[in-house]
mmCIF file of C-alpha atoms in Angstrom:
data_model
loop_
_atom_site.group_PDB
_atom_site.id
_atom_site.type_symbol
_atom_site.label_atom_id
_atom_site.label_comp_id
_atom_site.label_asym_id
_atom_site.label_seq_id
_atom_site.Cartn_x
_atom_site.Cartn_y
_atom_site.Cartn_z
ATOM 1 C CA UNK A 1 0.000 0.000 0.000
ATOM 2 C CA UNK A 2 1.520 3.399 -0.986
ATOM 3 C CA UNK A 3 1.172 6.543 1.728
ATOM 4 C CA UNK A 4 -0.773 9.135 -0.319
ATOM 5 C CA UNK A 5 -2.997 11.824 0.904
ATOM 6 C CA UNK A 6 -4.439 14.119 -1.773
ATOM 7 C CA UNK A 7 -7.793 16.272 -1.527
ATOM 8 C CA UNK A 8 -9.172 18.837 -4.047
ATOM 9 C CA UNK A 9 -12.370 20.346 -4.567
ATOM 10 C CA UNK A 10 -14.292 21.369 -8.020
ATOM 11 C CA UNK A 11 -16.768 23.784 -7.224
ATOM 12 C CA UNK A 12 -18.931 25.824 -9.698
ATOM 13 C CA UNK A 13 -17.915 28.192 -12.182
ATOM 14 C CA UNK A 14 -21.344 30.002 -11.239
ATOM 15 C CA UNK A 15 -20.916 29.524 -7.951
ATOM 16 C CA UNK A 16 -22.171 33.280 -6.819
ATOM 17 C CA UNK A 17 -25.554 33.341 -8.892
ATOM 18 C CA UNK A 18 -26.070 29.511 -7.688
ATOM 19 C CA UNK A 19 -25.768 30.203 -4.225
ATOM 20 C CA UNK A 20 -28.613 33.241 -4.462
ATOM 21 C CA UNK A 21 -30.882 30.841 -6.157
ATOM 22 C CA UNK A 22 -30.135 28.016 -3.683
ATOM 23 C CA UNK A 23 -30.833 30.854 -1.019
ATOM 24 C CA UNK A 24 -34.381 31.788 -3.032
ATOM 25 C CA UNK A 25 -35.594 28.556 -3.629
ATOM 26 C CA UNK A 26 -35.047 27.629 0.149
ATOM 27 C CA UNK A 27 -36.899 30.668 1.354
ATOM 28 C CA UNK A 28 -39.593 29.698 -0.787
ATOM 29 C CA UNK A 29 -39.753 26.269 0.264
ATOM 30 C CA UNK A 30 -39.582 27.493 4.434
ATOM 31 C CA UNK A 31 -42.752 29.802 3.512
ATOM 32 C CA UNK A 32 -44.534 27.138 1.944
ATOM 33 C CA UNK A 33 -43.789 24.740 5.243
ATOM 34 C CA UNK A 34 -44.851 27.809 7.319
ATOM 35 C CA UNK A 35 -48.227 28.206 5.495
ATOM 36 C CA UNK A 36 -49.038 25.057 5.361
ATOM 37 C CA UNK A 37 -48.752 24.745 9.129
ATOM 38 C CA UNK A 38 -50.614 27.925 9.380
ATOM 39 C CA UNK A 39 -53.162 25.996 7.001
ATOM 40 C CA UNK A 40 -53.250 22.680 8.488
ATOM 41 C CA UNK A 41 -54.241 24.486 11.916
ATOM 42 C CA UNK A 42 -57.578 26.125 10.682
ATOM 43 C CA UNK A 43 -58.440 22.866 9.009
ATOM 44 C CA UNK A 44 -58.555 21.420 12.391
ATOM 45 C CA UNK A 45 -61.371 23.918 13.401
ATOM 46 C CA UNK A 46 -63.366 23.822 10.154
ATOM 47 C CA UNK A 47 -63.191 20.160 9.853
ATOM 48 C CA UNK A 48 -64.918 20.344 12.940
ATOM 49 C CA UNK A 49 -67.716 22.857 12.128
ATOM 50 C CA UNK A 50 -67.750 20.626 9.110
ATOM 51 C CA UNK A 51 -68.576 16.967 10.693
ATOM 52 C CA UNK A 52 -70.867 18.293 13.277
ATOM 53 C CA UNK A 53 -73.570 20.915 10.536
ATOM 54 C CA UNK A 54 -76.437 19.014 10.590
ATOM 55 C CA UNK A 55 -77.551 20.795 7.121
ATOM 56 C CA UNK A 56 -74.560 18.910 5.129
ATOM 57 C CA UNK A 57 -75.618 16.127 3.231
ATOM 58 C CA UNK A 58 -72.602 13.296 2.852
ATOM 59 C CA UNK A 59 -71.529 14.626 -0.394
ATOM 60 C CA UNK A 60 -71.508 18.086 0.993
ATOM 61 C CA UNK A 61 -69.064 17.104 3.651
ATOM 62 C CA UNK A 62 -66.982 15.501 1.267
ATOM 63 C CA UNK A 63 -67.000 18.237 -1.243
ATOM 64 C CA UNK A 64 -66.365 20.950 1.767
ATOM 65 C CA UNK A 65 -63.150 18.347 3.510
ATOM 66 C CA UNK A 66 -61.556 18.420 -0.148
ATOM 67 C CA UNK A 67 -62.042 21.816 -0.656
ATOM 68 C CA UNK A 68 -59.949 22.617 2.993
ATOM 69 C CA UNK A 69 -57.175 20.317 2.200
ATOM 70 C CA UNK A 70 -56.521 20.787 -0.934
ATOM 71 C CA UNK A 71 -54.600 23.980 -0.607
ATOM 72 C CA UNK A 72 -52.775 21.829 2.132
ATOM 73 C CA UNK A 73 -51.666 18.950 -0.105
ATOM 74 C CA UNK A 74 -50.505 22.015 -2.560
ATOM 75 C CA UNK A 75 -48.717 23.882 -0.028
ATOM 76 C CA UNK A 76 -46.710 20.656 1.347
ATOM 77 C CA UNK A 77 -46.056 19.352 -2.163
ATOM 78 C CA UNK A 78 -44.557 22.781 -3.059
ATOM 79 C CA UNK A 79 -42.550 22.769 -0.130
ATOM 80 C CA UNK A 80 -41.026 18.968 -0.548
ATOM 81 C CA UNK A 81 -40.448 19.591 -4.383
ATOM 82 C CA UNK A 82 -38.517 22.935 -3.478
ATOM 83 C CA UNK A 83 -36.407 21.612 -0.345
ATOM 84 C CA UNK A 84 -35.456 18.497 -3.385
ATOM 85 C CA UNK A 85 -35.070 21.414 -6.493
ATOM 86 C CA UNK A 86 -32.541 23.786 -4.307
ATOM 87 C CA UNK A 87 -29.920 20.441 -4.087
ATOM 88 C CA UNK A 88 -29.725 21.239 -7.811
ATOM 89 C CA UNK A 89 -27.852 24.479 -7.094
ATOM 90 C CA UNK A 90 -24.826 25.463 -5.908
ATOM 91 C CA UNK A 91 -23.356 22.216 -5.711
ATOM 92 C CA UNK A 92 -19.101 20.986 -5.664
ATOM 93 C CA UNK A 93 -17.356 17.858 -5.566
ATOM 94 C CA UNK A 94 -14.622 16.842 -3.101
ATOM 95 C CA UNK A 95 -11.974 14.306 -4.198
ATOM 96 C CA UNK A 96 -9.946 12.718 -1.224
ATOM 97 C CA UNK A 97 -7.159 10.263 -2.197
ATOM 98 C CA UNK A 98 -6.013 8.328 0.339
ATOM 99 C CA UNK A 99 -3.483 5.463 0.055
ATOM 100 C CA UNK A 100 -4.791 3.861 -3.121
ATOM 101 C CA UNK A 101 -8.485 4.860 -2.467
ATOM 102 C CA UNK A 102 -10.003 7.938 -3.962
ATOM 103 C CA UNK A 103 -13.151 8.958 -2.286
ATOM 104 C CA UNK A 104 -15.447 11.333 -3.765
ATOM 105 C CA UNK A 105 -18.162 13.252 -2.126
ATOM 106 C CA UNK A 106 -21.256 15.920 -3.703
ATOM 107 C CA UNK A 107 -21.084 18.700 -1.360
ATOM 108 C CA UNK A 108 -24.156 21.398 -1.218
ATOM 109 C CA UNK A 109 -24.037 24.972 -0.505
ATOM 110 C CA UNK A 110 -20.730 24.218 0.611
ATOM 111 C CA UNK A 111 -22.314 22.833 4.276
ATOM 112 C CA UNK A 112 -23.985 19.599 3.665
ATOM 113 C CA UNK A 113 -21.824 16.824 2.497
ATOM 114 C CA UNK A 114 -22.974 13.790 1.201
ATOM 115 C CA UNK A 115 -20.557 10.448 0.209
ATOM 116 C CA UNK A 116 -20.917 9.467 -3.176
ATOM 117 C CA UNK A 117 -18.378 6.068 -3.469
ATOM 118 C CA UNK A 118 -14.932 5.564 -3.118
ATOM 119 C CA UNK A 119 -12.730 3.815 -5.844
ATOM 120 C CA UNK A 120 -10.208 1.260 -5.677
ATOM 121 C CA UNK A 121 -6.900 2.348 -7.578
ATOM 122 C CA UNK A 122 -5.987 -1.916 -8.553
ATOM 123 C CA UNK A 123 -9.696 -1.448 -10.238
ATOM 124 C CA UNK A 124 -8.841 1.495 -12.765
ATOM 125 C CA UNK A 125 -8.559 0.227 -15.956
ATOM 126 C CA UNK A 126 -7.725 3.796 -18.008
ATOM 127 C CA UNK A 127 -6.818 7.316 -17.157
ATOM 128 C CA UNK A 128 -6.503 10.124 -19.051
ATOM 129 C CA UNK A 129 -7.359 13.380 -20.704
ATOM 130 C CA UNK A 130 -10.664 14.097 -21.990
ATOM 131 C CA UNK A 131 -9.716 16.248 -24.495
ATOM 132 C CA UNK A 132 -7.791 13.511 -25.732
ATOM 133 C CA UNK A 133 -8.588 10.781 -28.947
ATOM 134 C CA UNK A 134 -8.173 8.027 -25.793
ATOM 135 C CA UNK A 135 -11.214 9.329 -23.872
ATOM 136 C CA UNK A 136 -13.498 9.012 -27.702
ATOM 137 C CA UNK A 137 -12.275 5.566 -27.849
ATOM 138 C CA UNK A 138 -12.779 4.600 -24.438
ATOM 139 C CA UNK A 139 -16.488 6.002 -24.721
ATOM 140 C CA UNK A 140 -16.882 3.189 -27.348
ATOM 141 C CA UNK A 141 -16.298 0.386 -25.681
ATOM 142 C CA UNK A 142 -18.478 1.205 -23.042
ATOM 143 C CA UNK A 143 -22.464 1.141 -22.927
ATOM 144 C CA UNK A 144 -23.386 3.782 -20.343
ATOM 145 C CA UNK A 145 -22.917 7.264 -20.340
ATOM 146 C CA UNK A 146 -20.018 8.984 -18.346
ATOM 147 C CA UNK A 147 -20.927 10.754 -14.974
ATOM 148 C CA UNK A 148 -19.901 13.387 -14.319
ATOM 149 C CA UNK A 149 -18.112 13.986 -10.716
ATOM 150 C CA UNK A 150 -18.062 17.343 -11.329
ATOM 151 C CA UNK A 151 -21.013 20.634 -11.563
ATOM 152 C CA UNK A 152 -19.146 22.290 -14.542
ATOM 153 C CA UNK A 153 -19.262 21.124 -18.317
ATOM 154 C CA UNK A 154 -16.330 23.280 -19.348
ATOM 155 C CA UNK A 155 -13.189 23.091 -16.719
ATOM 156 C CA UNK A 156 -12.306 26.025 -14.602
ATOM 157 C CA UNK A 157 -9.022 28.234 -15.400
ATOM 158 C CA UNK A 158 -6.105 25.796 -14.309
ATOM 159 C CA UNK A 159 -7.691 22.551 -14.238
ATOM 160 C CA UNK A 160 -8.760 20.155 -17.143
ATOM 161 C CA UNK A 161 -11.294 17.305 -17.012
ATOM 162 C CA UNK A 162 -9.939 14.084 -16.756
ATOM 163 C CA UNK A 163 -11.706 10.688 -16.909
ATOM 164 C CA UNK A 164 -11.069 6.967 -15.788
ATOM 165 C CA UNK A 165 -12.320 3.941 -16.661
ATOM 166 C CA UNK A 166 -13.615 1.908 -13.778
ATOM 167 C CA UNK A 167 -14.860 -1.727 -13.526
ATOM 168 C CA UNK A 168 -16.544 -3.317 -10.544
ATOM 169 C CA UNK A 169 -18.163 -6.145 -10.621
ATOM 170 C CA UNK A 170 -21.207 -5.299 -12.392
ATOM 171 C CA UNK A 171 -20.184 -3.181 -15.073
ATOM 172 C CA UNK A 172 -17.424 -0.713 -17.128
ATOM 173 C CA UNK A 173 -17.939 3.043 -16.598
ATOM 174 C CA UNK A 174 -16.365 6.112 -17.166
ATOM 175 C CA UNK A 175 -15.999 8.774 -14.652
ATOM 176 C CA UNK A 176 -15.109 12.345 -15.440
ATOM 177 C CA UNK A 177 -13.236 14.475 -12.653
ATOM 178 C CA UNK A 178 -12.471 18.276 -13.020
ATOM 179 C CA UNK A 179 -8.997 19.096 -11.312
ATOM 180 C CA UNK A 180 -5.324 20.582 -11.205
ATOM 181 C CA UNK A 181 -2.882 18.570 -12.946
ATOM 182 C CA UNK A 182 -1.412 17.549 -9.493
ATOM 183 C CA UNK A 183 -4.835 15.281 -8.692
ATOM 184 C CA UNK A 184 -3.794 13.285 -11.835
ATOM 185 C CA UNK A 185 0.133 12.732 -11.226
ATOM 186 C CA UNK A 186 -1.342 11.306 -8.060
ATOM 187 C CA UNK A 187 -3.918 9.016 -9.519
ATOM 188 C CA UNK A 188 -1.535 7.892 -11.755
ATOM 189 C CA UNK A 189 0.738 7.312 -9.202
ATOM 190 C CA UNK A 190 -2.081 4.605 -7.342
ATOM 191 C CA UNK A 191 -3.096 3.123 -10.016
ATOM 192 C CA UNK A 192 0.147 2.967 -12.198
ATOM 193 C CA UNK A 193 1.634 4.641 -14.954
ATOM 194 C CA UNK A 194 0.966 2.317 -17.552
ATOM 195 C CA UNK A 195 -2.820 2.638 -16.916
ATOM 196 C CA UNK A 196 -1.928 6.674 -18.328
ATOM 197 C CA UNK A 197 -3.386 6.555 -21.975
ATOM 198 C CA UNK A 198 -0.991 9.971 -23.832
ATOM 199 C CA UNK A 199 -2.858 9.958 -27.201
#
């Protein structure tokens, strides 16, 4: 086992205007939470006055229960599918190599932190650049689409996208990484040079 420690980050190149909208879209989601409490505690009352009127029929009741918590079920629902939207923004990727692991994790708003996988270096098949004729013919051979471990589809100023091809034991799959030159001299390093593809 070689001693390596590496960790780099790739965060967005729009990472100012995605952390307003990841601000605006949680606001929005809190207020829909808050009215819906607001909401759900009236409902109590007039579900009451509801059940006990005399003067409603069955279908009446029905009609008048829907009619109260419907705007609930909308205000929850808006709130759940905003909390899940504002994930979508303002999000970076961490890369941690340690010993001949590299772990990668999606990190949002640059708080929450959530593991993705970590990769085994003896299970890299291919590295290399993805500007490269070597990533193209890599691509081929595979039948999935590479994921991307980073937010960006163009690299930032002094880093480059590199990919790998990794095999587990279910499948082939190519993994793109955005990141200084250094993360791939060290990846290289674990997984050994003649897994570097130069064409």
């Amino acid at each position: 086992m070689r001693d390596t420690y590496y960790e780099e980050s790739a965060g967005s190149a729009r990472r100012e205007v995605e952390a307003k909208k990841y601000s605006i879209v949680h606001v929005l989601s809190v207020i829909c939470f808050v009215l819906a409490g607001i909401h759900g505690f009236f409902c109590i009352s007039f579900l009451q006055g509801v059940f006990t009127d005399p003067e409603l029929s069955g279908l009446g009741r029905a009609i008048q229960t829907v009619m109260l918590l419907l705007p609930l079920v909308f205000l929850i629902g808006g709130g759940v599918l905003l909390f899940f939207r504002k994930r979508k923004y303002n999000v970076s990727y961490d890369y941690i190599l340690v010993d001949d692991e590299l772990r990668v994790s999606r990190v949002y708003n640059g708080r929450k932190r959530k593991y993705l996988r970590t990769f085994k270096m003896d299970q890299i098949l291919k590295i290399g650049f993805c500007e490269r004729d070597s990533f193209k013919d890599t691509l081929r051979g595979v039948q999935t689409k590479p994921s991307y471990l980073t937010p960006n589809r163009e690299p930032m100023e002094n880093k480059a996208f590199y990919y790998f091809l990794y095999s587990d034991s279910i499948e082939k799959r190519v993994y793109i990484v955005e990141a200084r030159v250094e993360l791939l001299n060290n990846l290289v390093l674990a997984a050994g040079r003649n897994k570097l593809e130069t064409r």
